[in-house]
Every structure is written in C-alpha cells, then in structure tokens.
Coordinates of C-alpha atoms in Angstrom, one line a residue:
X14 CA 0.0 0.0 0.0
X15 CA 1.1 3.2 -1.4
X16 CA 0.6 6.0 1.6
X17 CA 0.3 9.6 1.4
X18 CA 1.2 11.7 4.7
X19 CA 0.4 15.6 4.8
X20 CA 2.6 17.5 7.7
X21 CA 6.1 18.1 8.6
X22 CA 6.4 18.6 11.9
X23 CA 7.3 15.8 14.7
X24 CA 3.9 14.5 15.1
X25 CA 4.3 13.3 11.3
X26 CA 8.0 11.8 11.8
X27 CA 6.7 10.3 14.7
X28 CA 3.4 8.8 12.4
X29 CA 6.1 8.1 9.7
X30 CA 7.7 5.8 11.4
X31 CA 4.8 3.8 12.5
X32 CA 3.5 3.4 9.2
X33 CA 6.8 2.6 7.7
X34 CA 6.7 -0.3 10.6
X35 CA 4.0 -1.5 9.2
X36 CA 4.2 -4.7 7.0
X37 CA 1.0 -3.6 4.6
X38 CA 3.5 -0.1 3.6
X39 CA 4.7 -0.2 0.4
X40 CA 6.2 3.3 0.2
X41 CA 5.0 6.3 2.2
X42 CA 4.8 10.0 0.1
X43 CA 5.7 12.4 2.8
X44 CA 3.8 16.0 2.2
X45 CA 6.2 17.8 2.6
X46 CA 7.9 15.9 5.2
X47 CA 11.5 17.1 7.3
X48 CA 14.9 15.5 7.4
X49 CA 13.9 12.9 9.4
X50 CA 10.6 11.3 7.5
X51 CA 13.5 12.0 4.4
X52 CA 14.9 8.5 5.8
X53 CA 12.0 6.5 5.8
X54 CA 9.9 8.1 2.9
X55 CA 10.2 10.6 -0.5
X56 CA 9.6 14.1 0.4
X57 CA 7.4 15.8 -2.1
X58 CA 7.2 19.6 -1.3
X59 CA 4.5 21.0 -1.7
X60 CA 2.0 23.7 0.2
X61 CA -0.5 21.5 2.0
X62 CA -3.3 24.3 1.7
X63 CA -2.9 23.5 -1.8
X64 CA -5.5 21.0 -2.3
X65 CA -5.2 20.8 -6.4
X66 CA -1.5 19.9 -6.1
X67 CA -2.1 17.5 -3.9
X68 CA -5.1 15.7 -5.4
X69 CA -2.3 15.4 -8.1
X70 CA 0.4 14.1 -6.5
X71 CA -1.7 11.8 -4.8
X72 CA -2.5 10.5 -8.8
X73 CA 1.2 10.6 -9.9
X74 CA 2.2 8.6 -6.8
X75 CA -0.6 5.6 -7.2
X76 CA -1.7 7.1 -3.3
X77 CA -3.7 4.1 -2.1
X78 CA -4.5 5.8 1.2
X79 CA -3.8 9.4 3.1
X80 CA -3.3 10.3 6.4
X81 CA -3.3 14.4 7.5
X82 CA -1.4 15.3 10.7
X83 CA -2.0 19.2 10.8
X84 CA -5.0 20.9 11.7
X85 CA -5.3 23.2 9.0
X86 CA -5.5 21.5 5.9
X87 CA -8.7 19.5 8.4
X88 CA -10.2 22.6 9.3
X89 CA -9.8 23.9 5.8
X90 CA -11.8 20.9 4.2
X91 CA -9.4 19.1 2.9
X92 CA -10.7 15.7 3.7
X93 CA -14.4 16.6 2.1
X94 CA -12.2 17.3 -1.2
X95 CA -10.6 14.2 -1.1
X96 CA -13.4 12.1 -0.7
X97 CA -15.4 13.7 -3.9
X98 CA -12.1 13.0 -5.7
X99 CA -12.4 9.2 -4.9
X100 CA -9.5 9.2 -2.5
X101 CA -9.4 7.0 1.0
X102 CA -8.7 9.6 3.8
X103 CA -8.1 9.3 7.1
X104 CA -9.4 12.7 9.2
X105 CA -12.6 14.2 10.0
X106 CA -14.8 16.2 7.6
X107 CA -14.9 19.7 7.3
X108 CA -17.9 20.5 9.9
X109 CA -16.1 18.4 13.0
X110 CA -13.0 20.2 12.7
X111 CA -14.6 23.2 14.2
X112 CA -14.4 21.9 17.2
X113 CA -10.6 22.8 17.3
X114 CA -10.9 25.7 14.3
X115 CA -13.9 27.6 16.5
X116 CA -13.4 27.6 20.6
X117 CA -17.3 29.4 19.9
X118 CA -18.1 26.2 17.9
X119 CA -16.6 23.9 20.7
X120 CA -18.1 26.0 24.0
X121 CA -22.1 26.3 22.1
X122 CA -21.9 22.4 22.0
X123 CA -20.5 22.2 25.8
X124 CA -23.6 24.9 26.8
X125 CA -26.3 22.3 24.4
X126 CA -25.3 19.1 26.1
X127 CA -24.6 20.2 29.5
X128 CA -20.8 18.9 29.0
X129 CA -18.5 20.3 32.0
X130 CA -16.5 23.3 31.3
X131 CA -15.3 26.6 32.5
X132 CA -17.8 29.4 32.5
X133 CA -17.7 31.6 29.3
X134 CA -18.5 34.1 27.2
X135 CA -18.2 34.6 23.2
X136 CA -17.7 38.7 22.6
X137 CA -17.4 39.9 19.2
X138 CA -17.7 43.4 20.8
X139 CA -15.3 45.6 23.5
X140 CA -18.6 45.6 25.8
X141 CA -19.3 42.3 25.9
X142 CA -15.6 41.9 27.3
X143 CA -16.7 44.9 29.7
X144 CA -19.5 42.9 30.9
X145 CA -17.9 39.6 31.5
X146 CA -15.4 41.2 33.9
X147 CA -17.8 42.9 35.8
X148 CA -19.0 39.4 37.6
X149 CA -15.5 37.5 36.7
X150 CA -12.5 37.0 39.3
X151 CA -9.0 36.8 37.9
X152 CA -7.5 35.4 36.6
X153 CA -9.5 35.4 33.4
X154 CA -8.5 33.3 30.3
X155 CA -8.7 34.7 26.8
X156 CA -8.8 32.6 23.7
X157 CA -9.0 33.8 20.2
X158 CA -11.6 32.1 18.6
X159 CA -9.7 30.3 15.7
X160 CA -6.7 28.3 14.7
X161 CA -3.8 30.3 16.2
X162 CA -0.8 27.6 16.0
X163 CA -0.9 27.0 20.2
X164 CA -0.5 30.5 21.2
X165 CA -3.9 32.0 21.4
X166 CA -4.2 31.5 24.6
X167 CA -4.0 34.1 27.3
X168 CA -4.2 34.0 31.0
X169 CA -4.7 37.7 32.0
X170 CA -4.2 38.8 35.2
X171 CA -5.9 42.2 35.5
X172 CA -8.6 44.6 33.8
X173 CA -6.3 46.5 31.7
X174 CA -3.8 42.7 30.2
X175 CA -7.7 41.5 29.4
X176 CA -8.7 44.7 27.6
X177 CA -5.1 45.1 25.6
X178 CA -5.5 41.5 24.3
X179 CA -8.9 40.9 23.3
X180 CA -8.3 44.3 21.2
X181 CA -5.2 42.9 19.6
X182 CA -7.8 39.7 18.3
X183 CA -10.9 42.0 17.8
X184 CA -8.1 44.3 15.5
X185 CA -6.9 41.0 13.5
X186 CA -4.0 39.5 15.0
X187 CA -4.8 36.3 14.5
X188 CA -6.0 35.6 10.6
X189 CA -8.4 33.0 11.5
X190 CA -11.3 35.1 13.4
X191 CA -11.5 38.2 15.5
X192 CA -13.7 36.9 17.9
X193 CA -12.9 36.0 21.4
X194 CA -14.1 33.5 24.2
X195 CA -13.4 34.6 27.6
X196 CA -12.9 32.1 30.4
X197 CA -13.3 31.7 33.6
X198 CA -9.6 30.4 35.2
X199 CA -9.7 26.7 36.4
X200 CA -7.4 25.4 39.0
X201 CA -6.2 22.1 38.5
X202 CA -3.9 19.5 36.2
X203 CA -4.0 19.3 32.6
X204 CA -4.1 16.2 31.0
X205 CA -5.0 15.1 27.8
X206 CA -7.0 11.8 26.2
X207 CA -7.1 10.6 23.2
X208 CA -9.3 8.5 20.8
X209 CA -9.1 7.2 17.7
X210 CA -13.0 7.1 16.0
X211 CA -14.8 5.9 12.7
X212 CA -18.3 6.8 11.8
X213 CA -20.6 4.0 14.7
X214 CA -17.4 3.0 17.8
X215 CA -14.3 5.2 19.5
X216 CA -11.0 3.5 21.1
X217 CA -9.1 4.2 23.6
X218 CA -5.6 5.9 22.3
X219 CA -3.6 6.7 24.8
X220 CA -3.2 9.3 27.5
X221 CA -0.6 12.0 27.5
X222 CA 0.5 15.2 30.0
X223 CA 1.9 18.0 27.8
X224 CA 4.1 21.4 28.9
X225 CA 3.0 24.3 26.9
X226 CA 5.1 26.6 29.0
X227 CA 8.5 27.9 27.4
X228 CA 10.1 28.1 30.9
X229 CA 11.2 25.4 33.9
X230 CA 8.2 25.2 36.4
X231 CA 5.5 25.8 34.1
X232 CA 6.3 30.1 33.4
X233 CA 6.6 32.1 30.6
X234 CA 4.7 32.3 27.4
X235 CA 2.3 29.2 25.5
X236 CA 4.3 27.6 23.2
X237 CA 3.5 24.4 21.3
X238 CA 4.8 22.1 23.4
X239 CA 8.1 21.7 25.4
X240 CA 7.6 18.3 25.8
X241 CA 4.9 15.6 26.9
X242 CA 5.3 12.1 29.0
X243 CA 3.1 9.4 28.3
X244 CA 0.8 7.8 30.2
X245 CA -0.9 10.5 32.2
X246 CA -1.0 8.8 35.9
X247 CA -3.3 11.5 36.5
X248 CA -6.4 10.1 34.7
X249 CA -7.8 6.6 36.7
X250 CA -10.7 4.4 36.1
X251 CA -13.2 6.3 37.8
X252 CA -11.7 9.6 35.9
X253 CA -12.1 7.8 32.6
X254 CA -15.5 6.9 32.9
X255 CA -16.7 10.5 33.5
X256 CA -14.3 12.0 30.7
X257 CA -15.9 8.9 28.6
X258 CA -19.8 9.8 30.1
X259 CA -19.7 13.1 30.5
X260 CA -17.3 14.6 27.5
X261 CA -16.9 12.0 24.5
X262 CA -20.3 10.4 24.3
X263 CA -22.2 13.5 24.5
X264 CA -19.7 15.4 22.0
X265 CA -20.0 12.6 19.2
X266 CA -23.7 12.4 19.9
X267 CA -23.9 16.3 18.8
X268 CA -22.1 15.4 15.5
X269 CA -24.0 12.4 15.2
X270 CA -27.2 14.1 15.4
X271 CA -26.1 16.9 13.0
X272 CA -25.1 14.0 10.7
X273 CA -21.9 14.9 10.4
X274 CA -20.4 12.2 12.2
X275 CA -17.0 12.0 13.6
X276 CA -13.5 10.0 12.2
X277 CA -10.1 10.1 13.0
X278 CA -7.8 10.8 16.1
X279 CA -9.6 12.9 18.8
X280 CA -7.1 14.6 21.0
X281 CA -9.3 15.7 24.6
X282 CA -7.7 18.9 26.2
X283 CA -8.8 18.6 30.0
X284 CA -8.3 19.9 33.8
X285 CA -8.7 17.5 36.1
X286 CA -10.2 19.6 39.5
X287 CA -10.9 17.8 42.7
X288 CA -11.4 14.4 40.4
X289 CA -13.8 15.9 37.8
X290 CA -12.6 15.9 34.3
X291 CA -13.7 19.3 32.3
X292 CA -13.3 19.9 29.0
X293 CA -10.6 22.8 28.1
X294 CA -10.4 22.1 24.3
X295 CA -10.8 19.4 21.4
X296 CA -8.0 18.7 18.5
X297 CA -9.3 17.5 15.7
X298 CA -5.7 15.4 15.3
X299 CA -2.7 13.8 17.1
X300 CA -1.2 15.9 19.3
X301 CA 2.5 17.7 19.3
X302 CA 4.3 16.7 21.2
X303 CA 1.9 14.2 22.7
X304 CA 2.3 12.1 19.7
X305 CA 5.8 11.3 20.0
X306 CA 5.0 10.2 23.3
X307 CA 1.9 7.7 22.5
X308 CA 3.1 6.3 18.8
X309 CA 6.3 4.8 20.5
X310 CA 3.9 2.7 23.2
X311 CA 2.0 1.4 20.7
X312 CA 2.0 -2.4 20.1
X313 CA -0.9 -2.7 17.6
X314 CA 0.4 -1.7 13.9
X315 CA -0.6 1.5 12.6
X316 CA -2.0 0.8 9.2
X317 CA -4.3 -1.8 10.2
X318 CA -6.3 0.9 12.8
X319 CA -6.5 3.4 10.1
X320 CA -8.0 1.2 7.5
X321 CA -10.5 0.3 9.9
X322 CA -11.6 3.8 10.7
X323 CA -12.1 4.6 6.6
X324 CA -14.0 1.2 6.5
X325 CA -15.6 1.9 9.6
X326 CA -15.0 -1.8 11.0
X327 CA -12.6 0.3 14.4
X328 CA -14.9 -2.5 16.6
X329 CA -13.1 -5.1 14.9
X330 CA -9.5 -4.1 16.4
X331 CA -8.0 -4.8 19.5
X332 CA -5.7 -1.8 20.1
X333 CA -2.4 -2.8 22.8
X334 CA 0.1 -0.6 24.6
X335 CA 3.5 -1.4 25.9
X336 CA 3.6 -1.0 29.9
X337 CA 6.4 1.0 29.8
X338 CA 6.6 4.7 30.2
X339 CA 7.2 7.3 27.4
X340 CA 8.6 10.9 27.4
X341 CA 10.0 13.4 24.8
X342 CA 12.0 17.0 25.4
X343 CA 11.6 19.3 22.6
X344 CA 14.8 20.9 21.2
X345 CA 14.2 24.7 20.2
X346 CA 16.0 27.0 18.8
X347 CA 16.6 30.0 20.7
X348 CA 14.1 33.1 20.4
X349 CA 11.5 30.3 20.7
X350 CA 8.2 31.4 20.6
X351 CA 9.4 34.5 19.7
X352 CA 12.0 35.6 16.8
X353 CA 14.5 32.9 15.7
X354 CA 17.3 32.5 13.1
X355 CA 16.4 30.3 10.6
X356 CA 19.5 27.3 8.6
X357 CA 21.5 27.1 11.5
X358 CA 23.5 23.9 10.9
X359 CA 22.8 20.5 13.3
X360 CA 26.0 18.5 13.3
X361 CA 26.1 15.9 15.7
X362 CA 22.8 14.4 14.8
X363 CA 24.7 11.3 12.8
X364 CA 26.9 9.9 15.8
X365 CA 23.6 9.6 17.9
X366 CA 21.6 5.8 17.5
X367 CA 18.1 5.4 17.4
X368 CA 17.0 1.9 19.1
X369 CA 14.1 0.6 19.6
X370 CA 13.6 2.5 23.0
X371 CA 14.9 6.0 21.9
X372 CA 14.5 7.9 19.3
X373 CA 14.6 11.4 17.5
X374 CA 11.5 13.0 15.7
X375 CA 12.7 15.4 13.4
X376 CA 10.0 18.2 13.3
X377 CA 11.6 22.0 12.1
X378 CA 14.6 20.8 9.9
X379 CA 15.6 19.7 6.5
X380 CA 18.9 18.8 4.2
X381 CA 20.4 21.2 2.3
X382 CA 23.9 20.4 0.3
X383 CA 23.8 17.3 2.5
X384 CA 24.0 19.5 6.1
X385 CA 21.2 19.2 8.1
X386 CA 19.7 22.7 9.4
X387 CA 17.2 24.2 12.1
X388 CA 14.0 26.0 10.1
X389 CA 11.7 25.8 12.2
X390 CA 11.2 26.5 16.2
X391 CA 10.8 23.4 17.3
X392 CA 13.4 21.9 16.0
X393 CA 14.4 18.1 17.5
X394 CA 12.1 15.8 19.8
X395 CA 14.0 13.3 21.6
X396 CA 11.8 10.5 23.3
X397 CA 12.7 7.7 24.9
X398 CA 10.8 4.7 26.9
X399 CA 11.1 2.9 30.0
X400 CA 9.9 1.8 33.6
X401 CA 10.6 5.4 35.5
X402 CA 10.4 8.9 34.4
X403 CA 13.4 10.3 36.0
X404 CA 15.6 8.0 34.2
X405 CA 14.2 8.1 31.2
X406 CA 14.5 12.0 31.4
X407 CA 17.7 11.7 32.4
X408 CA 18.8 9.3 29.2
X409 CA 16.8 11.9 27.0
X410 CA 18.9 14.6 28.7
X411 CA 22.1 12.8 28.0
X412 CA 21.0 12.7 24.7
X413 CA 20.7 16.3 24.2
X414 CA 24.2 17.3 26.0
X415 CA 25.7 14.7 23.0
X416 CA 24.2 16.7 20.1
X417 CA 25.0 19.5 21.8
X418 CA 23.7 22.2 19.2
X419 CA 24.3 25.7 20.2
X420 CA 21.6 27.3 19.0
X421 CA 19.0 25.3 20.8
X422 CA 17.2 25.1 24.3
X423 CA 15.3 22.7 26.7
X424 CA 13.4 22.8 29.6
X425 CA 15.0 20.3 31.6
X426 CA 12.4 19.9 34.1
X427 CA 9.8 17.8 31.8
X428 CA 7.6 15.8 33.9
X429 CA 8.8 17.4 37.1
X430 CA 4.9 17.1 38.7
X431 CA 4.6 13.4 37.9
X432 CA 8.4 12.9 39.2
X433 CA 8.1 15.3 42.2
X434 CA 4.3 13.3 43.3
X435 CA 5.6 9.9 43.2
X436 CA 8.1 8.7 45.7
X437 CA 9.7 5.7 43.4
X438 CA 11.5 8.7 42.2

C-alpha cells in the first residue's frame, strides 16, 4: 500500500515511522515531510493548503491511502475534497473540525449538552468583554476564537492585560477570526485523552501530560509544546468513565445528530479539579508533542487501525500498549516562541543511534547540500521509553548534551509534577 502523509512537523516523523513499521507499507509519500521522515519516505514539497497539487500528487504517486497530521488543511476541508475526488482519507470532515478551528463552535456544543467546562462568554464586541469582567475573578482566560498555531491562549491577570488582548484579536492579529471566548480560570492539572474514532465505535488511544510553558516550572509564554510524558497517571478508572460519560459520548452524539459524524484521532484537552474531568479544548488530530509520546507505546500496527476507521470496522481491532513509560524534550531554537534565526547547521545528529527504546523525531529541519539545518522553532524531539520517568529524562537529557547544538534550548524539568508526586522517584 502506497501511503500519502500531509505534515512536517514531529507528530508526522513520529506517524512516519509507525506506518513505515507496518508490513501492509509499500512506500509512504511524505507532504512535505523534514529531514527525518526523508529516511523512511520521499519528500514531495508541496504547500499543504494546496488541495489541487495534492489531489495530483496523490494520482502521480498511485496514493492508495492518506493520512493528515495538521490541523489546518482539516479545518480547511481538505478531507471533504478528497473524498469527492475518490481518494481513501483518514481525518474528519470539514464541519467536526470546528471543534478545534472555533473555541465558539466547541463551547455552544458544551452549553447544548450540559458537558462540563469553565464558564464563558463569546464577545465579538469591547462591551461584551466589559460585561464579563464585571461578575469575573481573575484570573480570566482569553482565547482567540480560531486556529492560532498553540499561542492563542491568554491568562490575564488584570482589567487593563484582558482589555489590551482581546483588542489585539478583535483588530486581526490572528488571521483566522476576531472573535474572542473569555474564560473563567480553572485550578487544577491538565491532561490530555485521546481517541481514535470511525463513523458507529471510539477506542481508547492513549493518554498524555503535555508542557505548553516555554520556561522550567511551568512560566513564561504558550508555546506548542516543550515536551509531553506518556501515560498520564493522572487520569484513573473512575476519571475515565466520566471523561468517557460526560465529554466524549455526549460530543460525538452532537455530531452524530447533526449528521456529520466523527472520524479520526480525537485529542481531549482537559483539567482535572478535585477528580472531575472538564473539557478545556478538542484537536481534531494527534497531538505535538503528545504524539511522539503515544506512537512509540503502541503495540498494535498502525495501518491496520486506520484502515478500519475509513472502512468503519474500528470495533473489529484490539488496540495494545506497551507497559512502559514514554517521554520526549523538545529541542528549540533559541528566540523560541518568539523571533528565531532560521538554517542554522545541526551537526552531531549522525553519531547519535536510534533503538528501539529511543528515538529522535525530526519536526523544524531539512537537508540542504547534505547539512542538516534548524528551520523551524521546534526543531528536535528526543523521546525515549522505560519503567521510570526520571531515568528516562535523564537518558533523553544525556541525549541532548551529545548533540550538543548551540543554538537550541530545553526545559530540563519535563515531567517534574509526575516525578516530584511519586516517591519511586
């Protein structure tokens, strides 16, 4: 089987490699790809907003099946134009996505179905933000309404931070809406769920904790992730069963009922407050960098569970996990998420070895002239598994001190809450 994947970031290395594991791959077409899914597939560039171009590609190619890892090209509809063109897709249609492209879309479904959540409003208007505050206590958390690549999030801290930042997204600093949802701050710990779902049955697939925060102990700005550890010790039975009862059901029951009916990976954003699971956002696709923490605990190959989701037979797999643990540090380059110098030459990358327990996801690189350089700001995940988090963090760190690239940065204190909480470490 021919196999088309759209993406180039580390989630997509990290679903390369997978697929490339599978014994039903023929050859996987990587859309555009990195330097790393360069080694296990043919990079085609191309721009992934450009549906033509790749309806064509997938023709020149003989693409027997695709898989999208961004959000975008999902939210953009480019799964509904694949399917009129006669091509197998894996991904939700263009109304679902809105539950990731529209936080408005997402919270009016949470207000329909009584799913838990922080209080809200949706303002289009400087009064409506006015109005909120009046009866709000600070923090308050401000989200621009659409796709803003992980850093449209605010947590405001007074009057005048709130007022300054909903004006920035009401005056179009963020291309994909100027409208704003204003929540109420939750205390708690974030986790995240995920599920892989076809058109009548959802699995199970996997559980992850993620650090947005660019900084050690959780400070400084959102970024897109600064790395993730995988499971999420967090989430129990008895929290799984309300996340399942309370959040998943009565979200793919809305879609249902709407007939636009879910399919794909389902990544569940949530707080976890006084053991009550409430819903902080949906993806409408593998996470990053949660996905380079899940795809390397899976046991169950790849291909098969995505054929079953565009065939919608999902009941008839049995999806297993390794016991062992799973954590990745994100390399960055420094400026990160701010202004960074782009082509700034990796060179220790060949003396490291990938085994079967460790491994580097490319995500902002590529060859040039046979160098490998940095172009984007994430630029390296380095993951590793085992039985306890503080070694594996500390094999992941050695890892990092061997490459030993200048221009990057670390946090070095990924999964510091789990590690701190459990006295085997």
């Amino acid at each position: 089987m021919n196999i088309g994947l759209i993406g180039s970031g580390g989630r997509e290395h990290a679903l390369c490699k997978k697929l490339f594991d599978s014994k039903l791959t023929n050859q996987i077409i990587c859309l555009p790809g990195n330097a790393g899914t360069s080694k296990l597939a043919k990079n085609v560039e191309v721009d992934i907003l450009d549906f033509k171009k790749i309806l064509n590609l997938i023709k020149l190619y003989k693409i027997d099946l695709v898989v999208i890892g961004p959000e975008e090209p999902l939210v953009k509809g480019l799964v509904d134009f694949l399917k009129r063109n006669k091509v197998r897709v894996f991904g939700p249609n263009k109304y679902a996505p809105q539950l990731e492209g529209s936080k408005a879309f997402m919270k009016k479904i949470c207000a329909e179905y009584k799913i838990p959540t922080a209080n809200f409003k949706i303002c289009t208007k400087s009064y409506q933000v006015i109005n909120f505050i009046k009866n709000s206590h600070y923090p308050i958390v401000v989200k621009a309404d659409g796709l803003a690549a992980g850093k449209g999030v605010t947590i405001c801290k007074s009057k005048n931070q709130v007022i300054n930042i909903t004006n920035k997204i009401f005056n179009g600093k963020f291309k994909s809406s100027k409208k704003v949802v204003l929540e109420e701050f939750l205390t708690g710990e974030e986790a995240s769920y995920f599920l892989v779902v076809d058109g009548n049955n959802f699995k199970f697939f996997g559980t992850a904790q993620d650090h947005k925060r660019v900084y050690e102990k959780d400070k400084g700005p959102n970024t897109g992730g600064m790395g993730a550890y995988s499971p999420a010790p967090l989430i129990n039975k008895a929290i799984e069963k309300k996340i399942i009862n309370k959040i998943i059901k009565p979200t793919l029951l809305a879609l249902r009922k709407r007939k636009k009916s879910y399919s794909g990976f389902l990544y569940v954003g949530l707080m976890i407050k006084n053991n009550e699971p409430y819903l902080i956002e949906y993806n409408v696709r593998m996470g990053d960098p949660e996905c380079q923490v899940i795809l390397p605990r899976l046991k169950t190959d790849l291909v098969k569970i995505i054929n079953s989701v565009t065939i919608n037979k999902l009941k008839n797999i049995k999806i297993e996990w390794k016991r062992e643990k799973s954590m990745t540090i994100v390399l960055c380059s420094k400026g990160y998420p701010g202004k960074y110098k782009k082509n700034i030459i990796i060179k220790n990358l060949d003396k490291i070895r990938s085994t079967k327990k460790d491994y580097i996801y490319h995500a902002g690189t590529k060859f040039k002239n046979k160098e490998l350089l940095s172009v984007g700001g994430r630029v390296l995940n380095i993951s590793s598994i085992g039985n306890d988090f503080i070694m594996i963090r500390k094999k992941i760190i050695s890892t990092i001190k061997k490459i030993n690239w200048k221009n990057g940065f670390y946090r070095k204190d990924i999964g510091w809450k789990v590690i701190k909480k459990n006295a085997d470490y």
